[in-house]
PDB file of C-alpha atoms in Angstrom:
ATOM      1  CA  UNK C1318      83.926 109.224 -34.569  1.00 58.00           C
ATOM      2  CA  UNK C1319      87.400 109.141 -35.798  1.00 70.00           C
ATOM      3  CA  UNK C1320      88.513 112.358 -38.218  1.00 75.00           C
ATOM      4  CA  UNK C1321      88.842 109.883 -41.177  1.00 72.00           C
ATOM      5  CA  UNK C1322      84.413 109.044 -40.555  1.00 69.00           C
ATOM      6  CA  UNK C1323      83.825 112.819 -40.083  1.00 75.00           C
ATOM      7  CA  UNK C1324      85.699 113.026 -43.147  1.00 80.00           C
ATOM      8  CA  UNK C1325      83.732 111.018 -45.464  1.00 77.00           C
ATOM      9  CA  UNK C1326      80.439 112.311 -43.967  1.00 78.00           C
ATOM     10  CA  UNK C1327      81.169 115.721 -44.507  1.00 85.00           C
ATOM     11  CA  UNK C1328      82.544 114.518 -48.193  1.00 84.00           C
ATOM     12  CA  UNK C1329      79.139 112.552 -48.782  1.00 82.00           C
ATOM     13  CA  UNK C1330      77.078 115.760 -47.528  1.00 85.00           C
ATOM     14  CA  UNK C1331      79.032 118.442 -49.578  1.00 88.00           C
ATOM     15  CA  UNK C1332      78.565 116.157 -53.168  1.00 88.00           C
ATOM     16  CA  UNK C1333      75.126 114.588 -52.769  1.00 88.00           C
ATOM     17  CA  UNK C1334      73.504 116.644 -49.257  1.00 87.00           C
ATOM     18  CA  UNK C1335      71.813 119.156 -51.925  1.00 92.00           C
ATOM     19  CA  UNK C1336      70.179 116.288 -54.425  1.00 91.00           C
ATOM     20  CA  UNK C1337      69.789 114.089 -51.427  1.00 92.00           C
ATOM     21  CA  UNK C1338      67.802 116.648 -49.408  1.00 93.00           C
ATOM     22  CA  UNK C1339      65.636 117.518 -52.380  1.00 92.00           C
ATOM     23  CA  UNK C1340      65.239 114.125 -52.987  1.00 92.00           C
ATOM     24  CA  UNK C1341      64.131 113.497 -49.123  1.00 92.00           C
ATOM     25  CA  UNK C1342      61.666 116.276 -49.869  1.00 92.00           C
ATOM     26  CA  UNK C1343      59.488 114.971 -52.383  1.00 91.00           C
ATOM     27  CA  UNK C1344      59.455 111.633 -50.422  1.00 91.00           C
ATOM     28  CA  UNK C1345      57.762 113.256 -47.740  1.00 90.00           C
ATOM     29  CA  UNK C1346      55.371 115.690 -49.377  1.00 89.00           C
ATOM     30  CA  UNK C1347      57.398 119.091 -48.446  1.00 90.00           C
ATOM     31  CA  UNK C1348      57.544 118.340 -44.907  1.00 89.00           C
ATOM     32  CA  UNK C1349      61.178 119.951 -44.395  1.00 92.00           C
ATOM     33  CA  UNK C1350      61.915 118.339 -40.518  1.00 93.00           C
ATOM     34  CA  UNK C1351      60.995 115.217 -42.355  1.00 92.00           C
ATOM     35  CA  UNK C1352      62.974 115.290 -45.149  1.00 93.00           C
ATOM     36  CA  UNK C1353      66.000 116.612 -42.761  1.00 93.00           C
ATOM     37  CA  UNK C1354      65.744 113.500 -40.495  1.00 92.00           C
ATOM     38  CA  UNK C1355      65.825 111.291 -43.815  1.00 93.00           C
ATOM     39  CA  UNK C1356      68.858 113.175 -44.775  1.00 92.00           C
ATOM     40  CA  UNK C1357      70.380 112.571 -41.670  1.00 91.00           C
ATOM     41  CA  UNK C1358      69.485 108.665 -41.517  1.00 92.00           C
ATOM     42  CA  UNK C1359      70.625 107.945 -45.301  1.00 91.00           C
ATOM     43  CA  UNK C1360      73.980 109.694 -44.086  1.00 89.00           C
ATOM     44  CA  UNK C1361      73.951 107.605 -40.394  1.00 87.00           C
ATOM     45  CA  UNK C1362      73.176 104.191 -42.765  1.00 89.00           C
ATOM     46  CA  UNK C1363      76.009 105.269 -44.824  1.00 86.00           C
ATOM     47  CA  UNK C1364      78.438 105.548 -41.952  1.00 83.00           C
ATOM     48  CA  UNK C1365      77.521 102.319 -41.094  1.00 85.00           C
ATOM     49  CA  UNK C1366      77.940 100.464 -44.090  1.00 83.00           C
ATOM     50  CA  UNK C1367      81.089 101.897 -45.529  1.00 79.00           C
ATOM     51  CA  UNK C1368      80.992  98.972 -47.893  1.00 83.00           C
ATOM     52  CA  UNK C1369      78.152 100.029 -50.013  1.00 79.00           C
ATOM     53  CA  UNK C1370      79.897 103.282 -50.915  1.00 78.00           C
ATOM     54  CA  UNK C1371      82.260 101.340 -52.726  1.00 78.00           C
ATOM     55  CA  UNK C1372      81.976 102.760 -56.857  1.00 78.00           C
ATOM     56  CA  UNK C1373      82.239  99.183 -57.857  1.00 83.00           C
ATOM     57  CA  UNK C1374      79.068  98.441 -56.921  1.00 83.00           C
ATOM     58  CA  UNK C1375      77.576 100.786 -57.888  1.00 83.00           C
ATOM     59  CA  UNK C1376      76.426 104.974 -58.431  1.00 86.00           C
ATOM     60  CA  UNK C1377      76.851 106.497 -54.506  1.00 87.00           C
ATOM     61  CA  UNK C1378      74.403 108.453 -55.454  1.00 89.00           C
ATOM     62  CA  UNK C1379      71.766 105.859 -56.314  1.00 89.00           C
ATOM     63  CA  UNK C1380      72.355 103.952 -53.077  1.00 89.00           C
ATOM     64  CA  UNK C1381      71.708 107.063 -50.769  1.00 91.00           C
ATOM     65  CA  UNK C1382      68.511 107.951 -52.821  1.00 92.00           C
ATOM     66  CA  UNK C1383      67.088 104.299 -52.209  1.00 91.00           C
ATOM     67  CA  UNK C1384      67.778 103.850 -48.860  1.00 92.00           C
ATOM     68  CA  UNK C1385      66.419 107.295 -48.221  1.00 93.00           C
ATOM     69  CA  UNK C1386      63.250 105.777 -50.628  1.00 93.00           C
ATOM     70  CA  UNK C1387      63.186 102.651 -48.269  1.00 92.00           C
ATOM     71  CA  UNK C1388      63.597 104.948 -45.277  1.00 92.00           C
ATOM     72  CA  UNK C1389      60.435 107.069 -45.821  1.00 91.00           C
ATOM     73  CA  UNK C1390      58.639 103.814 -46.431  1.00 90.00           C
ATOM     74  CA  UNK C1391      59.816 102.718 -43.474  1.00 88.00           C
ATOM     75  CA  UNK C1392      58.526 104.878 -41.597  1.00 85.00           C
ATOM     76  CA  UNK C1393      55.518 105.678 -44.067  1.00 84.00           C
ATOM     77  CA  UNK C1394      54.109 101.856 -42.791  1.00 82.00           C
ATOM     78  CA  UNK C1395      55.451 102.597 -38.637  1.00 80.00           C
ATOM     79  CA  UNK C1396      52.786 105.860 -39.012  1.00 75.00           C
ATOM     80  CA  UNK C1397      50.329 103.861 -40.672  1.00 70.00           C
ATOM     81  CA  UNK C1398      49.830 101.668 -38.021  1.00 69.00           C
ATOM     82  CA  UNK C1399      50.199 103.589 -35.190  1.00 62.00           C
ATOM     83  CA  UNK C1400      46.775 105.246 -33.991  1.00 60.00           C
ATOM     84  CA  UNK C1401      47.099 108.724 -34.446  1.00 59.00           C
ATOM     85  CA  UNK C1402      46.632 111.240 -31.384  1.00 61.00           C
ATOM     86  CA  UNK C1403      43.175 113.210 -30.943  1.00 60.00           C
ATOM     87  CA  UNK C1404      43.205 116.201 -30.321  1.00 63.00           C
ATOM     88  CA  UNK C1405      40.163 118.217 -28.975  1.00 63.00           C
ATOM     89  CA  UNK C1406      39.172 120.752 -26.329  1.00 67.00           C
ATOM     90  CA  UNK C1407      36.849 118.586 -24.588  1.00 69.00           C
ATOM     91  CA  UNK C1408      38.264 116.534 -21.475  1.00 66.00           C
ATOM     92  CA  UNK C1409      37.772 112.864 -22.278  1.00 67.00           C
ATOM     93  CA  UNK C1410      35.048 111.517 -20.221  1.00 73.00           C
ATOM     94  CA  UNK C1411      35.901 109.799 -16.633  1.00 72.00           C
ATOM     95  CA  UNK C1412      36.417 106.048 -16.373  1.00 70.00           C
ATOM     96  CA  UNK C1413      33.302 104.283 -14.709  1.00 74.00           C
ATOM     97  CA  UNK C1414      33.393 103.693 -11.270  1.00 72.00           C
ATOM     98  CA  UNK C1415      33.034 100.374 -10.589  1.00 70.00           C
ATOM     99  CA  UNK C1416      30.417  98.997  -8.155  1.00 75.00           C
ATOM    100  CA  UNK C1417      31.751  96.140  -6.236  1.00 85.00           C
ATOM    101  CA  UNK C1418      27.982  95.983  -4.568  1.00 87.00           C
ATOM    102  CA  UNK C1419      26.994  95.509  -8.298  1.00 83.00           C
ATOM    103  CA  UNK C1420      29.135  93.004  -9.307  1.00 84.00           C
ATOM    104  CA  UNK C1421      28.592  90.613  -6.390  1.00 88.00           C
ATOM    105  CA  UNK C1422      24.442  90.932  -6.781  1.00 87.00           C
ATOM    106  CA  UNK C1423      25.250  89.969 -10.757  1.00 87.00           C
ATOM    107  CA  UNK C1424      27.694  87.253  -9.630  1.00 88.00           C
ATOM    108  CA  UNK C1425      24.906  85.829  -6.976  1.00 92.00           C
ATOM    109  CA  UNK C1426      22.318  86.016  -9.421  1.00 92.00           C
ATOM    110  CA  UNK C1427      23.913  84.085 -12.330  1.00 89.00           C
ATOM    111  CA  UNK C1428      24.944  81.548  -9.510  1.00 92.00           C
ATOM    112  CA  UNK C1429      21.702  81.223  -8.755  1.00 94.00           C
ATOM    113  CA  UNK C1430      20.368  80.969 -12.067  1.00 93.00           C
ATOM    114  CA  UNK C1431      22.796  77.952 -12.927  1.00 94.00           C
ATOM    115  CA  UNK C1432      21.837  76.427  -9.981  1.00 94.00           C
ATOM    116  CA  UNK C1433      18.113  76.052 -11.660  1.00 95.00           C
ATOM    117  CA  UNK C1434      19.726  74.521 -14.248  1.00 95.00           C
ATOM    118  CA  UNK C1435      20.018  70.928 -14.771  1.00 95.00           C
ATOM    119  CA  UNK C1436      23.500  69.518 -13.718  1.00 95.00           C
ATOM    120  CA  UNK C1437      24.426  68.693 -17.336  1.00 95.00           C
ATOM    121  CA  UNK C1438      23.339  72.456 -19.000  1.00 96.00           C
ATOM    122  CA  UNK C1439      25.392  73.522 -15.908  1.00 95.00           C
ATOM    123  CA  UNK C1440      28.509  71.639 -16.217  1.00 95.00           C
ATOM    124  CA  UNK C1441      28.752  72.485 -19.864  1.00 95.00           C
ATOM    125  CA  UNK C1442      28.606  76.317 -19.572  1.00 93.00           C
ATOM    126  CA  UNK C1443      31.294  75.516 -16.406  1.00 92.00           C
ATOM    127  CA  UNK C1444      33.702  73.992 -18.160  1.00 93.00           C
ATOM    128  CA  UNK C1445      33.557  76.236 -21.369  1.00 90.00           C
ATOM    129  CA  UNK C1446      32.825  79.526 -20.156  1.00 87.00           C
ATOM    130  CA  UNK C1447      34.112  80.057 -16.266  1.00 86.00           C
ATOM    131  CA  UNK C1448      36.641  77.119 -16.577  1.00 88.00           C
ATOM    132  CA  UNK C1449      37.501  78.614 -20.172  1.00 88.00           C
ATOM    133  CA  UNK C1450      38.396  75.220 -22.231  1.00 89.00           C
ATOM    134  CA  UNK C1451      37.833  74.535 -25.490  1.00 91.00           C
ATOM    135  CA  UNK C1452      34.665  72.105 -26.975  1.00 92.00           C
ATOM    136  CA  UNK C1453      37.666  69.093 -26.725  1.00 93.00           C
ATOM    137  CA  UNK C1454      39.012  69.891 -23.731  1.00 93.00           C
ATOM    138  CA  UNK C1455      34.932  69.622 -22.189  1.00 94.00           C
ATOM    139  CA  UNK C1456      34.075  66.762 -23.923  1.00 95.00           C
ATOM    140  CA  UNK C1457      37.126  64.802 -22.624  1.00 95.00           C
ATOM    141  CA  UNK C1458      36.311  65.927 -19.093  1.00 94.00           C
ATOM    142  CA  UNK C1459      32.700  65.483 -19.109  1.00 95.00           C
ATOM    143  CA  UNK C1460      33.328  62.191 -20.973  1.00 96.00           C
ATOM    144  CA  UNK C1461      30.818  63.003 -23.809  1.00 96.00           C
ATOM    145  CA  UNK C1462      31.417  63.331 -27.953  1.00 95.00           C
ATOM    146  CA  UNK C1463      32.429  67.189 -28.479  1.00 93.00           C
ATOM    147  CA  UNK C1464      28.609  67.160 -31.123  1.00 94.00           C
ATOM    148  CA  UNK C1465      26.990  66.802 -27.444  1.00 95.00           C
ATOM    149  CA  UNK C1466      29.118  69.730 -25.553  1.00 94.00           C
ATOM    150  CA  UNK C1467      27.873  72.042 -28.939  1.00 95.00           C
ATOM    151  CA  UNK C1468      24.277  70.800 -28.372  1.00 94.00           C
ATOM    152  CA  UNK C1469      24.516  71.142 -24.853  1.00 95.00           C
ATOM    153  CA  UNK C1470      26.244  74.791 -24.532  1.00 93.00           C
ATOM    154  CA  UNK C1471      23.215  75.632 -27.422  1.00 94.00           C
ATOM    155  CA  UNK C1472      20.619  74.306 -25.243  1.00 95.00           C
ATOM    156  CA  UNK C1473      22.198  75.680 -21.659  1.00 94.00           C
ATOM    157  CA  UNK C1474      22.402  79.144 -22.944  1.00 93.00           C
ATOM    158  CA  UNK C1475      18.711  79.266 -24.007  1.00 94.00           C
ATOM    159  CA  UNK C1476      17.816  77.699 -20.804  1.00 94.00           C
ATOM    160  CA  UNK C1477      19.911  80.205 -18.626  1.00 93.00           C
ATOM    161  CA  UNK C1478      18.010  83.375 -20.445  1.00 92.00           C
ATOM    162  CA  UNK C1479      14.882  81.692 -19.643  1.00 93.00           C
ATOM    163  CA  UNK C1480      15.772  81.373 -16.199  1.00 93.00           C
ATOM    164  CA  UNK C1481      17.424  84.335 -16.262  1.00 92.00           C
ATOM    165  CA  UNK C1482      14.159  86.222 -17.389  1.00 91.00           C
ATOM    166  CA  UNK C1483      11.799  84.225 -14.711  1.00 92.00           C
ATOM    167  CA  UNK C1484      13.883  86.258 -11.937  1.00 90.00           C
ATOM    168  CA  UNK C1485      13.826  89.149 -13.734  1.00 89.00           C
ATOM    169  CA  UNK C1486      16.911  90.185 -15.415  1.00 85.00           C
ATOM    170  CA  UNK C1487      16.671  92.009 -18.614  1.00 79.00           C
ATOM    171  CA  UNK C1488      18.645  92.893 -21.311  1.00 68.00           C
TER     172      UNK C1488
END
Protein backbone atom coordinates (compact mmCIF):
# COMPACT_ATOMS: atom_id res chain seq x y z
CA UNK A 1 0.00 0.00 0.00
CA UNK A 2 1.66 3.10 -1.11
CA UNK A 3 1.73 6.19 1.70
CA UNK A 4 -0.60 8.22 -0.63
CA UNK A 5 -3.58 4.82 -0.07
CA UNK A 6 -2.70 4.75 3.67
CA UNK A 7 -3.30 8.29 3.41
CA UNK A 8 -6.74 8.47 2.22
CA UNK A 9 -7.78 5.49 4.41
CA UNK A 10 -6.71 6.94 7.44
CA UNK A 11 -8.44 10.40 6.02
CA UNK A 12 -11.77 8.37 5.24
CA UNK A 13 -11.58 6.68 8.88
CA UNK A 14 -10.81 9.93 10.90
CA UNK A 15 -14.07 11.97 9.02
CA UNK A 16 -16.68 9.24 8.59
CA UNK A 17 -15.02 5.91 10.90
CA UNK A 18 -17.30 7.31 13.92
CA UNK A 19 -20.84 7.69 11.81
CA UNK A 20 -19.76 4.79 9.72
CA UNK A 21 -19.19 2.45 12.69
CA UNK A 22 -22.44 3.50 14.31
CA UNK A 23 -24.01 3.13 11.24
CA UNK A 24 -22.46 -0.61 10.83
CA UNK A 25 -23.97 -1.11 14.27
CA UNK A 26 -27.50 -0.79 13.81
CA UNK A 27 -27.13 -2.88 10.57
CA UNK A 28 -26.17 -5.70 12.53
CA UNK A 29 -28.30 -5.53 15.65
CA UNK A 30 -25.36 -4.38 18.21
CA UNK A 31 -23.15 -7.11 17.30
CA UNK A 32 -19.80 -4.94 17.68
CA UNK A 33 -17.18 -7.70 15.76
CA UNK A 34 -19.85 -7.42 13.16
CA UNK A 35 -20.23 -4.05 12.73
CA UNK A 36 -16.18 -3.74 12.94
CA UNK A 37 -15.71 -6.16 9.97
CA UNK A 38 -18.38 -3.96 7.99
CA UNK A 39 -16.34 -1.01 8.87
CA UNK A 40 -13.40 -2.52 7.69
CA UNK A 41 -14.97 -3.87 4.26
CA UNK A 42 -16.80 -0.40 3.38
CA UNK A 43 -13.15 1.08 3.94
CA UNK A 44 -11.33 -2.11 1.81
CA UNK A 45 -14.32 -1.38 -1.09
CA UNK A 46 -13.35 2.15 -0.86
CA UNK A 47 -9.68 1.54 -1.47
CA UNK A 48 -10.62 -0.25 -4.29
CA UNK A 49 -12.75 1.97 -6.06
CA UNK A 50 -11.06 5.29 -5.62
CA UNK A 51 -13.43 6.52 -8.27
CA UNK A 52 -16.56 6.53 -6.29
CA UNK A 53 -15.04 8.87 -3.71
CA UNK A 54 -15.04 11.39 -6.21
CA UNK A 55 -17.55 14.60 -4.60
CA UNK A 56 -18.95 14.91 -8.04
CA UNK A 57 -20.80 12.08 -7.79
CA UNK A 58 -21.88 12.28 -5.06
CA UNK A 59 -21.95 12.70 -0.71
CA UNK A 60 -18.70 10.24 0.44
CA UNK A 61 -20.55 9.77 3.10
CA UNK A 62 -23.68 8.32 1.50
CA UNK A 63 -21.66 5.90 -0.63
CA UNK A 64 -19.80 4.28 2.43
CA UNK A 65 -23.19 3.99 4.35
CA UNK A 66 -24.76 2.00 1.30
CA UNK A 67 -22.22 -0.19 0.52
CA UNK A 68 -21.87 -0.93 4.19
CA UNK A 69 -26.09 -1.35 3.84
CA UNK A 70 -25.43 -3.72 0.79
CA UNK A 71 -22.59 -5.34 2.72
CA UNK A 72 -24.64 -6.55 5.74
CA UNK A 73 -27.18 -7.77 3.24
CA UNK A 74 -24.71 -9.47 1.71
CA UNK A 75 -23.84 -11.33 4.08
CA UNK A 76 -27.38 -11.20 5.88
CA UNK A 77 -28.56 -13.71 2.64
CA UNK A 78 -24.72 -15.90 2.75
CA UNK A 79 -26.01 -16.72 6.69
CA UNK A 80 -29.36 -17.35 5.63
CA UNK A 81 -28.58 -20.05 3.59
CA UNK A 82 -25.97 -21.64 5.18
CA UNK A 83 -27.20 -24.41 7.77
CA UNK A 84 -26.35 -23.26 10.99
CA UNK A 85 -24.04 -25.45 13.40
CA UNK A 86 -25.70 -27.61 16.33
CA UNK A 87 -24.49 -27.55 19.13
CA UNK A 88 -25.26 -30.13 21.94
CA UNK A 89 -23.59 -32.33 24.54
CA UNK A 90 -24.69 -35.48 23.14
CA UNK A 91 -22.19 -37.31 20.62
CA UNK A 92 -24.03 -37.64 17.33
CA UNK A 93 -25.00 -41.14 16.81
CA UNK A 94 -22.51 -43.63 14.76
CA UNK A 95 -22.96 -44.15 11.03
CA UNK A 96 -24.57 -47.67 10.26
CA UNK A 97 -22.43 -50.33 9.53
CA UNK A 98 -23.11 -51.65 6.46
CA UNK A 99 -23.76 -55.37 5.87
CA UNK A 100 -22.32 -56.49 2.66
CA UNK A 101 -23.97 -60.15 3.61
CA UNK A 102 -27.22 -58.01 3.63
CA UNK A 103 -27.00 -56.34 0.62
CA UNK A 104 -26.13 -59.31 -1.60
CA UNK A 105 -29.26 -61.55 0.01
CA UNK A 106 -31.52 -58.19 -0.99
CA UNK A 107 -29.75 -57.99 -4.37
CA UNK A 108 -30.40 -62.00 -4.97
CA UNK A 109 -33.78 -61.73 -3.88
CA UNK A 110 -35.04 -58.85 -6.09
CA UNK A 111 -33.14 -60.78 -8.94
CA UNK A 112 -35.05 -63.45 -8.27
CA UNK A 113 -38.22 -61.81 -7.96
CA UNK A 114 -37.83 -60.16 -11.54
CA UNK A 115 -37.01 -63.26 -12.81
CA UNK A 116 -40.85 -64.38 -11.94
CA UNK A 117 -41.78 -61.67 -13.79
CA UNK A 118 -42.86 -61.71 -17.27
CA UNK A 119 -40.06 -60.57 -19.73
CA UNK A 120 -41.96 -57.38 -20.65
CA UNK A 121 -42.83 -56.15 -16.67
CA UNK A 122 -39.08 -57.03 -16.43
CA UNK A 123 -37.55 -55.16 -19.18
CA UNK A 124 -39.52 -52.09 -18.30
CA UNK A 125 -38.42 -51.75 -14.63
CA UNK A 126 -34.66 -52.61 -16.36
CA UNK A 127 -34.48 -50.03 -18.48
CA UNK A 128 -36.08 -47.29 -16.17
CA UNK A 129 -34.95 -48.11 -12.87
CA UNK A 130 -31.37 -50.16 -12.93
CA UNK A 131 -30.53 -48.85 -16.49
CA UNK A 132 -31.86 -45.32 -15.19
CA UNK A 133 -33.45 -43.78 -18.61
CA UNK A 134 -36.14 -41.77 -18.95
CA UNK A 135 -40.01 -43.05 -20.21
CA UNK A 136 -38.49 -41.88 -24.01
CA UNK A 137 -35.38 -43.17 -23.80
CA UNK A 138 -37.36 -46.95 -22.84
CA UNK A 139 -39.85 -46.66 -25.22
CA UNK A 140 -37.35 -46.07 -28.09
CA UNK A 141 -35.34 -49.07 -26.91
CA UNK A 142 -38.05 -51.40 -26.21
CA UNK A 143 -39.67 -50.16 -29.45
CA UNK A 144 -43.09 -49.44 -27.78
CA UNK A 145 -45.27 -45.86 -27.48
CA UNK A 146 -43.87 -44.16 -24.11
CA UNK A 147 -48.32 -44.55 -22.84
CA UNK A 148 -47.19 -48.42 -22.83
CA UNK A 149 -43.67 -48.02 -20.79
CA UNK A 150 -46.15 -45.83 -18.07
CA UNK A 151 -48.68 -48.72 -18.15
CA UNK A 152 -46.13 -51.19 -18.05
CA UNK A 153 -43.73 -49.72 -15.13
CA UNK A 154 -47.55 -49.28 -13.27
CA UNK A 155 -48.34 -52.79 -13.81
CA UNK A 156 -44.52 -54.29 -13.15
CA UNK A 157 -44.30 -52.58 -9.87
CA UNK A 158 -47.59 -54.07 -8.56
CA UNK A 159 -46.57 -57.34 -9.90
CA UNK A 160 -43.00 -57.24 -8.27
CA UNK A 161 -44.70 -56.51 -4.59
CA UNK A 162 -46.86 -59.37 -5.25
CA UNK A 163 -44.07 -61.48 -5.97
CA UNK A 164 -42.16 -59.89 -3.67
CA UNK A 165 -44.72 -60.75 -0.81
CA UNK A 166 -45.20 -64.61 -2.08
CA UNK A 167 -41.37 -65.06 -0.92
CA UNK A 168 -41.82 -63.23 1.92
CA UNK A 169 -40.44 -59.84 2.01
CA UNK A 170 -42.20 -57.25 3.95
CA UNK A 171 -42.31 -53.81 4.28
Amino acid sequence: MSDHDAHLLRALHDEHGEALYTHALRLVNGDRQRAEDLVQETLLRAWRHPESLDPRRGSVRAWLFTTARNLAIDAWRRRSTRVGEVYTDELPEPPEVVDETERAVEAWTVAEALNRLSPSHRDVLVECFYQGRSVAEAASRLGVPPGTVKSRTHYALRSLRLVLAEMGVTG
